[in-house]
Amino acid sequence: MELHQDENKVKEWAEANPQSLGLNRSKIEAKYIWNPGGFVNQSYRITDGQTIRHLKLSQERKATRLKQWVMINEHLTHNYKAPRLIGEVTQEITSGYSYGLVFDFIEGKPLGSISDPLPIIEKVLKSLHRLHADKEIRMAVASEDKDYNYADAFTDEYITRFEEDLQIIRAERHLLDFVTTDTLDWFDTEVEALRIMVSQHPSFQRKATDIVHNDINWQNILVDNNNDFWIIDWDDLTVFGDAAMDYSVLLWPLYKSKDWAYCKDLVIDLAGRAILERIEFYFRAKLLDDVIDVLADYIDAEHVPELKEMAQKRAKEIHLRAYPEYLRLYAR
């Protein structure tokens, strides 16, 4: 990926389509937005100095979820504080990215950067609870029923990701001088153990019919100066999911903190006590994600020279912090 070249390509595309973007052609600038979660999609901030747009580009193999977002975008905007859709992109602007969406740019700070996130978290929890049972989304998205339980949902969201990450990590093992071969073997063993535990646990045997955002981390919740919030990045939404996934990702930064008991009570009031068993497994997987997935991000950063140092530093720090914590909590 040549970052500056891609920014120029996006600028040229925007200059050729100013009316559909609502921008002044003569003043357009485009800037790449780094997503700390990885490099699967590309995002750009496009502006003419007054109006700002957000461009999200996807590879063809990942475009299905973005196209799903188009189907329900008005409903998500009106009911769940999603950004307003401006239009679709059906041409290849940057190499390998053949589909995209343009949104209003949300001027806000990530939830993690505000001093008191709890009031926002309470509001988001209530929104998620409504989302999880939203019949209108189900009717729009679910073309057929699916024989799929909570264990399958967990496997798709975490186990499959870990297995794909480990393939990348082993193929580029030479880049990770801080990870030993024994550690990689332990990763394989732990992922398989987690898969078996979830597949056999009674709380994961129910049919998975929750509508879930699936990536409701604090980077995807933006807060403005008036303490209004928006939820972004809806391309992982599924109607065959587990509400425990959303609750766990949102509340993970508070797990084991002084605020966890209060947040746990909020979840119980909304979703019942039974969901807590699954949330505990999701917390475990979330910590393992900080151990494994960031190593794949570290490797992916090799292809983005302008961001390599910053992205790899972040990935290594997260791994070295999360790995001993995971061993402390879960190693037998």
Coordinates of C-alpha atoms in Angstrom, one line a residue:
M1 CA 0.0 0.0 0.0
E2 CA 1.4 3.4 -1.1
L3 CA -0.4 5.7 1.3
H4 CA 0.2 9.0 -0.4
Q5 CA -0.5 7.6 -3.8
D6 CA -3.8 6.3 -2.6
E7 CA -4.7 9.6 -1.0
N8 CA -4.1 11.3 -4.4
K9 CA -6.3 8.7 -6.2
V10 CA -9.1 9.4 -3.7
K11 CA -8.7 13.1 -4.2
E12 CA -8.8 12.7 -8.0
W13 CA -11.9 10.6 -7.7
A14 CA -13.6 13.1 -5.5
E15 CA -12.7 15.9 -7.9
A16 CA -14.4 14.0 -10.6
N17 CA -17.5 13.5 -8.5
P18 CA -18.0 16.7 -6.5
Q19 CA -21.7 17.0 -7.0
S20 CA -22.6 13.6 -5.7
L21 CA -20.3 14.3 -2.7
G22 CA -21.7 17.8 -2.1
L23 CA -18.2 19.3 -2.3
N24 CA -16.5 22.2 -4.0
R25 CA -14.3 20.6 -6.6
S26 CA -11.5 23.3 -6.5
K27 CA -10.8 22.8 -2.8
I28 CA -10.9 19.1 -2.2
E29 CA -8.4 17.3 0.0
A30 CA -8.2 13.6 1.0
K31 CA -6.5 12.1 4.0
Y32 CA -6.2 8.4 5.0
I33 CA -7.7 7.5 8.4
W34 CA -5.7 4.8 10.2
N35 CA -7.9 2.2 11.9
P36 CA -5.9 0.8 14.9
G37 CA -7.9 -2.4 14.4
G38 CA -6.1 -3.4 11.2
F39 CA -5.9 -2.8 7.5
V40 CA -8.8 -4.9 6.1
N41 CA -10.7 -1.8 4.9
Q42 CA -9.5 1.7 3.9
S43 CA -11.1 4.9 5.2
Y44 CA -10.5 8.5 4.1
R45 CA -11.5 12.0 5.2
I46 CA -12.5 14.1 2.2
T47 CA -13.2 17.8 2.6
D48 CA -13.4 21.1 0.7
G49 CA -12.7 23.1 3.8
Q50 CA -16.4 23.4 4.8
T51 CA -18.1 20.0 4.2
I52 CA -16.5 16.7 5.3
R53 CA -17.2 13.2 4.0
H54 CA -16.0 9.8 5.2
L55 CA -15.1 7.3 2.5
K56 CA -14.9 3.6 3.4
L57 CA -13.5 1.3 0.8
S58 CA -13.6 -2.5 0.8
Q59 CA -12.1 -5.4 -1.1
E60 CA -14.6 -7.4 -3.2
R61 CA -14.5 -10.3 -0.8
K62 CA -15.6 -8.0 2.1
A63 CA -18.1 -6.0 0.1
T64 CA -21.2 -8.0 1.1
R65 CA -21.5 -6.6 4.6
L66 CA -21.2 -3.0 3.2
K67 CA -23.9 -3.7 0.7
Q68 CA -26.0 -5.0 3.6
W69 CA -25.5 -1.7 5.4
V70 CA -26.9 0.1 2.4
M71 CA -30.2 -1.9 2.7
I72 CA -30.8 -0.8 6.3
N73 CA -28.8 2.5 6.5
E74 CA -31.8 4.8 7.0
H75 CA -33.1 2.6 9.8
L76 CA -29.7 2.5 11.5
T77 CA -29.3 6.3 11.2
H78 CA -32.7 7.1 12.6
N79 CA -32.7 4.5 15.4
Y80 CA -29.1 3.7 16.3
K81 CA -27.1 6.9 15.7
A82 CA -25.3 5.6 12.7
P83 CA -23.7 8.1 10.3
R84 CA -25.9 9.2 7.3
L85 CA -25.2 7.5 4.0
I86 CA -24.4 9.8 1.1
G87 CA -23.8 7.2 -1.6
E88 CA -22.2 4.0 -2.9
V89 CA -18.9 3.6 -4.8
T90 CA -18.9 0.9 -7.4
Q91 CA -15.5 1.5 -9.1
E92 CA -12.0 0.6 -8.0
I93 CA -10.5 3.9 -6.7
T94 CA -7.4 2.3 -5.0
S95 CA -5.9 -1.0 -6.0
G96 CA -7.8 -4.0 -4.8
Y97 CA -10.7 -1.9 -3.3
S98 CA -13.6 -2.1 -5.7
Y99 CA -16.6 -1.1 -3.5
G100 CA -17.2 1.6 -1.0
L101 CA -19.6 3.9 0.9
V102 CA -19.6 7.6 1.5
F103 CA -21.0 9.0 4.8
D104 CA -21.3 12.2 6.6
F105 CA -18.1 12.7 8.6
I106 CA -18.8 12.5 12.3
E107 CA -16.9 15.2 14.3
G108 CA -16.4 13.4 17.5
K109 CA -13.9 11.8 19.9
P110 CA -13.6 8.1 20.5
L111 CA -15.4 7.1 23.7
G112 CA -12.0 6.1 25.3
S113 CA -10.8 9.7 25.1
I114 CA -13.5 11.3 27.2
S115 CA -13.2 11.7 31.0
D116 CA -16.5 10.1 32.0
P117 CA -17.7 7.4 29.6
L118 CA -20.3 5.8 31.9
P119 CA -23.3 8.0 30.9
I120 CA -22.6 7.3 27.3
I121 CA -22.2 3.5 28.0
E122 CA -25.6 3.4 29.6
K123 CA -27.2 5.0 26.5
V124 CA -25.3 2.6 24.2
L125 CA -26.3 -0.4 26.2
K126 CA -30.0 0.6 25.9
S127 CA -29.5 1.0 22.1
L128 CA -27.9 -2.4 21.8
H129 CA -30.7 -4.0 23.7
R130 CA -33.2 -2.6 21.2
L131 CA -30.9 -3.6 18.3
H132 CA -30.6 -7.2 19.5
A133 CA -34.4 -7.8 19.0
D134 CA -35.0 -5.4 16.0
K135 CA -37.5 -7.2 13.8
E136 CA -37.3 -4.7 11.0
I137 CA -33.6 -5.4 10.5
R138 CA -34.2 -9.1 10.6
M139 CA -36.9 -8.9 7.9
A140 CA -34.6 -6.7 5.7
V141 CA -31.4 -8.8 6.1
A142 CA -32.4 -12.4 6.8
S143 CA -33.2 -14.1 3.5
E144 CA -33.7 -17.5 5.1
D145 CA -33.6 -19.2 8.5
K146 CA -30.3 -20.6 9.7
D147 CA -29.5 -23.6 11.9
Y148 CA -27.0 -21.8 14.0
N149 CA -26.4 -21.6 17.7
Y150 CA -24.5 -19.4 20.1
A151 CA -21.4 -21.7 19.9
D152 CA -21.4 -21.3 16.1
A153 CA -21.6 -17.5 16.5
F154 CA -18.7 -17.5 18.9
T155 CA -16.7 -19.7 16.6
D156 CA -17.3 -17.4 13.6
E157 CA -16.3 -14.3 15.5
Y158 CA -13.3 -15.5 17.4
I159 CA -12.1 -19.1 16.7
T160 CA -12.1 -18.6 12.9
R161 CA -10.3 -15.3 13.3
F162 CA -7.7 -16.8 15.5
E163 CA -7.1 -19.6 13.0
E164 CA -6.7 -17.2 10.1
D165 CA -4.4 -15.0 12.2
L166 CA -2.2 -18.0 13.1
Q167 CA -1.8 -18.9 9.5
I168 CA -0.5 -15.3 8.8
I169 CA 1.7 -15.4 11.9
R170 CA 3.4 -18.7 11.0
A171 CA 3.9 -17.6 7.4
E172 CA 5.7 -14.5 8.5
R173 CA 7.2 -15.8 11.7
H174 CA 10.6 -14.2 11.0
L175 CA 9.1 -10.7 11.6
L176 CA 8.1 -11.6 15.2
D177 CA 11.4 -11.9 17.1
F178 CA 9.6 -11.4 20.4
V179 CA 7.4 -14.5 19.8
T180 CA 8.8 -18.0 20.3
T181 CA 7.9 -21.2 18.5
D182 CA 6.7 -22.7 21.8
T183 CA 4.4 -19.7 22.2
L184 CA 2.9 -20.3 18.8
D185 CA 2.3 -23.9 19.6
W186 CA 0.6 -22.8 22.8
F187 CA -1.7 -20.5 20.8
D188 CA -2.9 -23.4 18.7
T189 CA -3.6 -25.5 21.8
E190 CA -5.4 -22.6 23.6
V191 CA -7.6 -21.8 20.6
E192 CA -8.7 -25.4 20.2
A193 CA -9.4 -25.7 24.0
L194 CA -11.5 -22.6 23.9
R195 CA -13.5 -23.9 20.8
I196 CA -14.2 -27.2 22.7
M197 CA -15.2 -25.5 25.9
V198 CA -17.7 -23.2 24.1
S199 CA -19.1 -26.0 21.9
Q200 CA -19.9 -28.1 25.0
H201 CA -21.1 -25.4 27.3
P202 CA -24.9 -25.5 27.9
S203 CA -25.3 -21.7 27.7
F204 CA -24.0 -21.7 24.1
Q205 CA -26.5 -24.3 22.8
R206 CA -29.5 -22.0 22.2
K207 CA -30.2 -20.8 18.6
A208 CA -28.4 -17.6 17.7
T209 CA -31.0 -15.1 16.6
D210 CA -29.7 -11.8 18.0
I211 CA -29.0 -8.8 15.7
V212 CA -25.6 -7.7 16.8
H213 CA -23.2 -4.9 15.7
N214 CA -20.2 -7.2 16.4
D215 CA -17.6 -4.5 16.7
I216 CA -18.9 -2.1 19.3
N217 CA -15.4 -1.2 20.7
W218 CA -14.8 2.3 22.0
Q219 CA -13.1 3.4 18.8
N220 CA -16.5 2.9 17.1
I221 CA -18.4 5.1 19.5
L222 CA -17.8 8.8 18.8
V223 CA -18.8 11.5 21.3
D224 CA -19.1 15.3 20.5
N225 CA -18.8 18.3 22.8
N226 CA -22.5 18.1 23.7
N227 CA -22.1 14.5 24.9
D228 CA -24.1 13.2 21.9
F229 CA -22.9 9.9 20.5
W230 CA -22.8 8.1 17.2
I231 CA -22.1 4.4 16.5
I232 CA -20.0 3.8 13.4
D233 CA -18.7 0.8 11.4
W234 CA -21.8 -1.3 11.0
D235 CA -20.4 -3.6 8.3
D236 CA -20.0 -6.6 10.7
L237 CA -23.7 -6.6 11.7
T238 CA -25.4 -10.0 11.6
V239 CA -28.8 -11.2 12.4
F240 CA -27.4 -14.6 13.5
G241 CA -25.4 -13.4 16.4
D242 CA -25.0 -13.4 20.2
A243 CA -25.9 -10.3 22.3
A244 CA -23.2 -11.4 24.6
M245 CA -20.6 -10.4 21.9
D246 CA -21.8 -6.8 21.8
Y247 CA -22.0 -6.5 25.6
S248 CA -18.5 -8.0 26.1
V249 CA -16.8 -5.8 23.5
L250 CA -18.4 -2.6 24.8
L251 CA -17.7 -3.4 28.5
W252 CA -14.3 -5.0 28.1
P253 CA -12.3 -1.9 29.1
L254 CA -14.2 -1.8 32.3
Y255 CA -14.0 -5.5 33.2
K256 CA -12.3 -6.0 36.6
S257 CA -12.5 -2.2 37.2
K258 CA -14.4 -0.4 39.9
D259 CA -17.2 0.2 37.5
W260 CA -17.7 -3.4 36.4
A261 CA -20.2 -4.3 39.1
Y262 CA -22.4 -1.4 38.1
C263 CA -22.2 -2.2 34.4
K264 CA -22.9 -5.9 35.1
D265 CA -26.1 -4.9 36.9
L266 CA -27.1 -2.8 33.8
V267 CA -26.7 -5.8 31.6
I268 CA -28.7 -8.0 34.0
D269 CA -31.5 -5.4 34.0
L270 CA -31.6 -5.4 30.2
A271 CA -30.8 -9.0 29.2
G272 CA -31.1 -11.2 32.2
R273 CA -28.5 -12.9 34.4
A274 CA -28.2 -16.0 32.1
I275 CA -26.2 -14.0 29.5
L276 CA -23.4 -13.4 32.0
E277 CA -22.0 -17.0 31.5
R278 CA -21.5 -16.3 27.8
I279 CA -20.1 -12.8 28.4
E280 CA -17.3 -14.4 30.6
F281 CA -16.3 -16.6 27.7
Y282 CA -16.3 -13.6 25.4
F283 CA -14.1 -11.6 27.8
R284 CA -11.7 -14.5 27.7
A285 CA -11.7 -14.5 23.9
K286 CA -11.3 -10.7 23.8
L287 CA -8.2 -10.9 25.9
L288 CA -6.8 -13.7 23.7
D289 CA -7.6 -11.5 20.7
D290 CA -5.3 -8.9 22.2
V291 CA -2.6 -11.6 22.4
I292 CA -3.0 -13.1 18.9
D293 CA -4.8 -10.8 16.5
V294 CA -2.4 -7.9 17.1
L295 CA 0.4 -10.1 15.9
A296 CA -1.3 -10.4 12.5
D297 CA -1.8 -6.6 12.6
Y298 CA 1.9 -6.2 13.3
I299 CA 2.7 -8.3 10.2
D300 CA 0.1 -6.4 8.0
A301 CA 1.8 -3.1 9.0
E302 CA 4.9 -4.2 7.0
H303 CA 2.9 -3.2 3.9
V304 CA 2.2 0.3 5.0
P305 CA 5.6 2.0 5.4
E306 CA 4.1 5.4 6.5
L307 CA 2.3 3.7 9.5
K308 CA 4.6 0.7 10.1
E309 CA 6.5 2.1 13.1
M310 CA 3.5 3.4 14.9
A311 CA 1.2 0.4 14.2
Q312 CA 3.9 -2.2 15.1
K313 CA 4.8 -0.4 18.3
R314 CA 1.1 -0.4 19.3
A315 CA 0.6 -4.1 18.4
K316 CA 3.7 -5.2 20.3
E317 CA 2.8 -3.3 23.4
I318 CA -0.7 -4.7 23.5
H319 CA 0.6 -8.3 23.0
L320 CA 3.3 -8.0 25.6
R321 CA 0.7 -6.6 28.1
A322 CA -2.1 -9.1 27.3
Y323 CA -0.2 -12.3 27.1
P324 CA 1.0 -12.5 30.7
E325 CA -2.4 -11.3 31.8
Y326 CA -4.1 -14.1 29.9
L327 CA -1.7 -16.7 31.4
R328 CA -2.4 -15.3 34.9
L329 CA -6.2 -15.5 34.5
Y330 CA -6.7 -18.7 32.4
A331 CA -3.6 -20.9 32.1
R332 CA -3.9 -24.1 33.9

